[in-house]
Amino acid sequence: MSDFATRFAPSPTGLLHRGHAYSALRAFTAAKAAGGRFILRIEDIDTTRCRPAFETALLEDLTWLGLTWEQPIRRQSEHMVDYHAALQSLCDRGLAYKCFRTRKDVAQDMARAPHGQTAAFRGAPLPADQEAYRLAQGEPFAWRLSIDAARAALGDFEDLTFHEEGAGPEGQSGTVIADPDRLGDIILARKDVGVAYHLAVTVDDALQGVTQILRGEDLFEATHVQRLLQALLNLPTPIYRHHPLLRGADGVRLAKRLNSETLQSLRTAGVKPETLRKELGFD
Ligand code: GLU
């Protein structure tokens, strides 16, 4: 087996649609062609939105599609200890700070931003006495990454690059210079679930030995900050291969929330998996 390892990492927040099938098939066929590993990871940290029934459905959908994956499956909700260890390491080095802002604060900021510009959030820890007061009141807080502290820790971000074998939404490919500033002080750990997407994904990709990240170009932006987290946590950088998103006949990209036709509905309508595979360009 080669050292090629890739993954498909759905969040069980809804039923899968053709776009997911396309992405999963791209990763799966690339792993098989390279004689490498295909990993299915369940990204279920958002307990407010994930449902076991969606996980059951997605396992059925992917099996129907003909995919097989390594066992045991990693479920993020079962590995909070790993994410807390990474968060702790960032906190210990002064790279994270507590943020007490509420949804309302965020919405107000957005409303104040000039039309079309939603500047990335940049903040700072509260003065010690104010922070102590809020903690004493039992106010919940999120942990945010401090971009300024990260820059100070690394010297600069100039050496922060990643290799893109596919393309970003603006055709970015080859050696891409990561620009974590554009995402601002991202949330590392949410108030309600104790971790957030970028941190969990970065830790998992490293722990699972993922060497190639194949995913939709909607996640290209996320790579900028995930690359920064790799550097701060001393983790390896995989090769990236972002792919265009599948669009419906109307040109609009497929999305769970738009009720795109689900794989479950195709299955129950008697569509053959080979028909769908062919339609998506996989023979
Ligand atoms: N769980 C993410 C999603 O469903 C994908 C994460 C990734 O591929 O990095 O959109």
Tab-separated table of C-alpha atoms and ligand atoms in Angstrom:
chain	number	residue	atom	x	y	z
A	1	MET	CA	0.000	0.000	0.000
A	2	SER	CA	1.278	3.467	-0.869
A	3	ASP	CA	1.296	6.186	1.770
A	4	PHE	CA	-1.521	8.024	-0.052
A	5	ALA	CA	-4.411	8.578	2.336
A	6	THR	CA	-7.480	10.653	1.763
A	7	ARG	CA	-10.840	11.107	3.415
A	8	PHE	CA	-14.454	12.042	2.968
A	9	ALA	CA	-15.680	13.896	6.019
A	10	PRO	CA	-19.420	14.561	6.002
A	11	SER	CA	-21.328	16.200	8.832
A	12	PRO	CA	-24.549	14.309	9.588
A	13	THR	CA	-26.723	17.408	9.549
A	14	GLY	CA	-28.933	16.336	6.670
A	15	LEU	CA	-29.291	13.820	3.888
A	16	LEU	CA	-26.540	13.545	1.288
A	17	HIS	CA	-27.158	14.717	-2.275
A	18	ARG	CA	-25.414	14.196	-5.623
A	19	GLY	CA	-22.742	16.757	-4.706
A	20	HIS	CA	-21.656	14.606	-1.774
A	21	ALA	CA	-21.668	11.489	-3.942
A	22	TYR	CA	-19.420	13.299	-6.419
A	23	SER	CA	-16.972	14.415	-3.739
A	24	ALA	CA	-16.897	11.008	-2.036
A	25	LEU	CA	-16.352	9.231	-5.367
A	26	ARG	CA	-13.499	11.584	-6.265
A	27	ALA	CA	-11.716	10.825	-3.013
A	28	PHE	CA	-12.454	7.109	-3.159
A	29	THR	CA	-11.312	6.605	-6.751
A	30	ALA	CA	-8.162	8.660	-6.144
A	31	ALA	CA	-7.300	6.473	-3.144
A	32	LYS	CA	-7.911	3.283	-5.108
A	33	ALA	CA	-5.909	4.516	-8.123
A	34	ALA	CA	-2.986	5.330	-5.837
A	35	GLY	CA	-3.263	2.043	-3.937
A	36	GLY	CA	-3.801	4.113	-0.808
A	37	ARG	CA	-6.242	4.511	2.066
A	38	PHE	CA	-9.772	5.865	1.958
A	39	ILE	CA	-11.062	7.145	5.265
A	40	LEU	CA	-14.635	8.062	6.128
A	41	ARG	CA	-14.813	10.487	9.036
A	42	ILE	CA	-18.029	11.566	10.687
A	43	GLU	CA	-17.818	15.242	11.614
A	44	ASP	CA	-20.451	15.333	14.314
A	45	ILE	CA	-19.139	17.863	16.825
A	46	ASP	CA	-22.079	20.189	16.290
A	47	THR	CA	-24.471	18.416	18.605
A	48	THR	CA	-27.098	21.086	17.952
A	49	ARG	CA	-27.422	20.060	14.291
A	50	CYS	CA	-26.127	16.486	13.900
A	51	ARG	CA	-28.556	13.558	14.132
A	52	PRO	CA	-27.778	9.830	14.379
A	53	ALA	CA	-30.442	9.171	11.737
A	54	PHE	CA	-28.449	11.231	9.225
A	55	GLU	CA	-25.330	9.226	10.018
A	56	THR	CA	-27.221	5.968	9.441
A	57	ALA	CA	-28.547	7.328	6.147
A	58	LEU	CA	-25.159	8.478	4.912
A	59	LEU	CA	-23.563	5.110	5.702
A	60	GLU	CA	-26.340	3.439	3.705
A	61	ASP	CA	-25.958	5.901	0.828
A	62	LEU	CA	-22.198	5.443	0.558
A	63	THR	CA	-22.466	1.658	0.791
A	64	TRP	CA	-25.114	1.714	-1.943
A	65	LEU	CA	-22.754	3.808	-4.047
A	66	GLY	CA	-20.145	1.031	-3.765
A	67	LEU	CA	-17.712	2.699	-1.394
A	68	THR	CA	-15.752	0.891	1.301
A	69	TRP	CA	-13.672	2.500	4.003
A	70	GLU	CA	-11.333	1.783	6.859
A	71	GLN	CA	-12.720	0.603	10.170
A	72	PRO	CA	-13.280	1.774	12.788
A	73	ILE	CA	-14.812	5.018	11.601
A	74	ARG	CA	-13.644	8.059	13.493
A	75	ARG	CA	-16.513	10.052	14.957
A	76	GLN	CA	-15.354	13.459	16.083
A	77	SER	CA	-17.751	13.522	19.027
A	78	GLU	CA	-15.800	10.602	20.518
A	79	HIS	CA	-12.455	12.394	20.415
A	80	MET	CA	-12.942	15.635	22.307
A	81	VAL	CA	-9.840	14.811	24.370
A	82	ASP	CA	-7.649	15.183	21.272
A	83	TYR	CA	-9.135	18.579	20.418
A	84	HIS	CA	-8.847	19.807	23.993
A	85	ALA	CA	-5.174	18.825	24.056
A	86	ALA	CA	-4.551	20.856	20.889
A	87	LEU	CA	-6.531	23.799	22.269
A	88	GLN	CA	-4.617	23.606	25.530
A	89	SER	CA	-1.329	23.726	23.687
A	90	LEU	CA	-2.444	26.896	21.847
A	91	CYS	CA	-3.717	28.462	25.088
A	92	ASP	CA	-0.499	27.627	26.931
A	93	ARG	CA	1.424	29.615	24.346
A	94	GLY	CA	-0.902	32.617	24.493
A	95	LEU	CA	-2.258	31.954	20.993
A	96	ALA	CA	-5.907	31.829	22.015
A	97	TYR	CA	-8.150	34.092	24.032
A	98	LYS	CA	-11.600	33.936	25.568
A	99	CYS	CA	-14.314	35.718	23.627
A	100	PHE	CA	-17.619	36.515	25.323
A	101	ARG	CA	-19.342	38.055	22.321
A	102	THR	CA	-22.906	36.975	21.785
A	103	ARG	CA	-24.677	36.262	18.515
A	104	LYS	CA	-26.306	39.676	18.914
A	105	ASP	CA	-22.881	41.391	19.139
A	106	VAL	CA	-21.810	39.626	15.974
A	107	ALA	CA	-25.037	40.534	14.162
A	108	GLN	CA	-24.618	44.181	15.195
A	109	ASP	CA	-21.070	44.224	13.825
A	110	MET	CA	-22.298	42.788	10.554
A	111	ALA	CA	-25.023	45.409	10.334
A	112	ARG	CA	-22.438	48.155	10.866
A	113	ALA	CA	-20.084	46.809	8.184
A	114	PRO	CA	-20.252	48.661	4.851
A	115	HIS	CA	-22.476	46.920	2.343
A	116	GLY	CA	-20.997	43.712	1.038
A	117	GLN	CA	-18.019	43.818	3.351
A	118	THR	CA	-18.124	41.562	6.342
A	119	ALA	CA	-14.677	42.129	7.732
A	120	ALA	CA	-13.094	39.157	9.432
A	121	PHE	CA	-13.342	39.513	13.189
A	122	ARG	CA	-10.212	40.603	15.037
A	123	GLY	CA	-10.342	40.893	18.787
A	124	ALA	CA	-8.252	40.744	21.920
A	125	PRO	CA	-8.569	39.318	25.398
A	126	LEU	CA	-10.561	41.458	27.817
A	127	PRO	CA	-8.673	43.255	30.577
A	128	ALA	CA	-8.104	40.748	33.416
A	129	ASP	CA	-10.614	42.330	35.814
A	130	GLN	CA	-13.408	42.384	33.213
A	131	GLU	CA	-12.697	38.812	32.221
A	132	ALA	CA	-12.718	37.682	35.852
A	133	TYR	CA	-16.041	39.498	36.378
A	134	ARG	CA	-17.690	37.814	33.399
A	135	LEU	CA	-16.367	34.416	34.406
A	136	ALA	CA	-17.685	34.956	37.920
A	137	GLN	CA	-21.096	35.754	36.402
A	138	GLY	CA	-20.936	32.385	34.644
A	139	GLU	CA	-20.968	33.959	31.180
A	140	PRO	CA	-20.139	31.433	28.481
A	141	PHE	CA	-17.199	32.123	26.186
A	142	ALA	CA	-15.653	30.782	22.998
A	143	TRP	CA	-11.920	30.395	22.422
A	144	ARG	CA	-10.588	32.366	19.476
A	145	LEU	CA	-7.244	32.118	17.762
A	146	SER	CA	-5.302	35.367	17.954
A	147	ILE	CA	-3.919	36.093	14.499
A	148	ASP	CA	-1.591	38.710	15.974
A	149	ALA	CA	-0.183	36.270	18.516
A	150	ALA	CA	0.140	33.600	15.805
A	151	ARG	CA	2.093	35.982	13.608
A	152	ALA	CA	4.369	36.905	16.484
A	153	ALA	CA	4.941	33.221	17.270
A	154	LEU	CA	5.831	32.270	13.707
A	155	GLY	CA	7.790	35.388	12.826
A	156	ASP	CA	5.646	35.986	9.795
A	157	PHE	CA	3.280	34.053	7.549
A	158	GLU	CA	5.508	34.294	4.494
A	159	ASP	CA	6.665	30.680	4.667
A	160	LEU	CA	3.125	29.462	5.087
A	161	THR	CA	2.282	27.779	1.810
A	162	PHE	CA	0.367	24.748	0.630
A	163	HIS	CA	0.328	22.807	-2.587
A	164	GLU	CA	-2.914	22.846	-4.546
A	165	GLU	CA	-3.247	20.073	-7.121
A	166	GLY	CA	-6.806	20.999	-8.008
A	167	ALA	CA	-7.965	24.593	-7.998
A	168	GLY	CA	-9.540	27.167	-5.733
A	169	PRO	CA	-12.644	29.116	-6.811
A	170	GLU	CA	-10.446	31.703	-8.547
A	171	GLY	CA	-8.262	29.136	-10.228
A	172	GLN	CA	-5.588	29.150	-7.501
A	173	SER	CA	-3.252	26.207	-8.010
A	174	GLY	CA	0.318	25.072	-7.471
A	175	THR	CA	2.078	26.655	-4.538
A	176	VAL	CA	-0.412	28.884	-2.752
A	177	ILE	CA	0.645	31.358	-0.075
A	178	ALA	CA	-1.678	30.958	2.865
A	179	ASP	CA	-3.353	34.155	3.989
A	180	PRO	CA	-4.915	33.424	7.376
A	181	ASP	CA	-5.607	37.133	7.980
A	182	ARG	CA	-8.597	36.970	5.674
A	183	LEU	CA	-10.477	34.731	8.105
A	184	GLY	CA	-9.505	36.764	11.164
A	185	ASP	CA	-9.524	35.419	14.722
A	186	ILE	CA	-11.413	32.231	14.031
A	187	ILE	CA	-13.265	30.338	16.723
A	188	LEU	CA	-11.278	27.363	17.973
A	189	ALA	CA	-13.829	26.178	20.482
A	190	ARG	CA	-17.480	27.128	20.417
A	191	LYS	CA	-19.311	28.111	23.575
A	192	ASP	CA	-21.796	25.297	23.205
A	193	VAL	CA	-19.783	22.365	21.849
A	194	GLY	CA	-16.243	22.934	23.157
A	195	VAL	CA	-14.462	22.717	19.799
A	196	ALA	CA	-14.999	24.109	16.321
A	197	TYR	CA	-14.554	22.889	12.765
A	198	HIS	CA	-11.060	24.145	11.824
A	199	LEU	CA	-9.357	22.799	14.912
A	200	ALA	CA	-11.076	19.393	14.845
A	201	VAL	CA	-10.377	18.888	11.134
A	202	THR	CA	-6.727	19.905	11.378
A	203	VAL	CA	-6.095	17.614	14.339
A	204	ASP	CA	-7.925	14.687	12.750
A	205	ASP	CA	-6.226	14.952	9.376
A	206	ALA	CA	-2.871	14.740	11.136
A	207	LEU	CA	-3.862	11.966	13.551
A	208	GLN	CA	-5.319	9.894	10.731
A	209	GLY	CA	-2.253	10.338	8.520
A	210	VAL	CA	-4.176	12.077	5.719
A	211	THR	CA	-1.742	12.988	2.934
A	212	GLN	CA	-4.214	14.386	0.363
A	213	ILE	CA	-7.279	16.441	1.048
A	214	LEU	CA	-9.823	16.126	-1.731
A	215	ARG	CA	-12.846	18.294	-1.129
A	216	GLY	CA	-15.094	20.901	-2.703
A	217	GLU	CA	-13.746	24.333	-3.580
A	218	ASP	CA	-16.148	25.862	-1.056
A	219	LEU	CA	-13.604	24.749	1.555
A	220	PHE	CA	-10.624	26.324	-0.204
A	221	GLU	CA	-10.803	29.413	2.036
A	222	ALA	CA	-10.691	27.205	5.101
A	223	THR	CA	-7.294	25.923	3.981
A	224	HIS	CA	-5.672	29.285	4.774
A	225	VAL	CA	-6.371	28.981	8.453
A	226	GLN	CA	-6.006	25.201	8.627
A	227	ARG	CA	-2.491	25.661	7.231
A	228	LEU	CA	-1.795	28.144	10.027
A	229	LEU	CA	-3.054	25.699	12.652
A	230	GLN	CA	-0.772	23.008	11.212
A	231	ALA	CA	2.189	25.335	11.654
A	232	LEU	CA	1.217	26.311	15.197
A	233	LEU	CA	0.580	22.718	16.260
A	234	ASN	CA	3.611	21.363	14.439
A	235	LEU	CA	1.535	19.060	12.236
A	236	PRO	CA	2.306	17.975	8.669
A	237	THR	CA	0.667	19.722	5.715
A	238	PRO	CA	-1.211	17.453	3.311
A	239	ILE	CA	-1.491	18.139	-0.408
A	240	TYR	CA	-4.802	19.748	-1.370
A	241	ARG	CA	-7.009	18.950	-4.321
A	242	HIS	CA	-10.127	21.112	-4.299
A	243	HIS	CA	-12.698	20.320	-6.938
A	244	PRO	CA	-15.477	22.388	-8.515
A	245	LEU	CA	-18.891	22.010	-6.959
A	246	LEU	CA	-21.539	20.098	-8.764
A	247	ARG	CA	-24.320	22.368	-9.955
A	248	GLY	CA	-27.925	21.619	-10.701
A	249	ALA	CA	-29.472	22.138	-14.136
A	250	ASP	CA	-30.251	25.725	-13.047
A	251	GLY	CA	-26.546	26.388	-12.409
A	252	VAL	CA	-27.052	26.726	-8.656
A	253	ARG	CA	-24.777	24.624	-6.507
A	254	LEU	CA	-26.359	21.718	-4.722
A	255	ALA	CA	-26.778	22.085	-0.997
A	256	LYS	CA	-28.474	20.193	1.787
A	257	ARG	CA	-30.423	23.248	2.812
A	258	LEU	CA	-31.788	23.764	-0.684
A	259	ASN	CA	-33.379	20.338	-0.547
A	260	SER	CA	-31.361	19.054	-3.462
A	261	GLU	CA	-32.561	15.637	-4.491
A	262	THR	CA	-31.131	13.284	-1.909
A	263	LEU	CA	-29.293	10.017	-2.489
A	264	GLN	CA	-31.883	8.388	-0.274
A	265	SER	CA	-34.675	9.506	-2.590
A	266	LEU	CA	-32.751	8.257	-5.627
A	267	ARG	CA	-32.227	4.905	-3.925
A	268	THR	CA	-35.867	4.503	-3.021
A	269	ALA	CA	-36.890	5.555	-6.530
A	270	GLY	CA	-34.918	2.528	-7.759
A	271	VAL	CA	-32.050	4.414	-9.430
A	272	LYS	CA	-29.099	2.055	-9.871
A	273	PRO	CA	-25.839	3.141	-8.250
A	274	GLU	CA	-23.983	2.489	-11.505
A	275	THR	CA	-26.348	4.904	-13.273
A	276	LEU	CA	-25.527	7.648	-10.784
A	277	ARG	CA	-21.804	6.861	-10.887
A	278	LYS	CA	-21.839	7.159	-14.656
A	279	GLU	CA	-23.837	10.376	-14.544
A	280	LEU	CA	-21.215	11.839	-12.214
A	281	GLY	CA	-18.405	10.768	-14.516
A	282	PHE	CA	-17.165	7.630	-12.726
A	283	ASP	CA	-17.343	4.398	-14.707
B	1	GLU	N1	-17.440	18.285	7.489
B	1	GLU	C1	-17.253	19.242	6.432
B	1	GLU	C2	-18.534	19.353	5.630
B	1	GLU	O1	-19.387	18.496	5.701
B	1	GLU	C3	-16.131	18.863	5.492
B	1	GLU	C4	-14.819	19.086	6.095
B	1	GLU	C5	-13.635	18.960	5.156
B	1	GLU	O2	-13.691	18.249	4.138
B	1	GLU	O3	-12.626	19.550	5.506
B	1	GLU	O4	-18.669	20.330	4.917
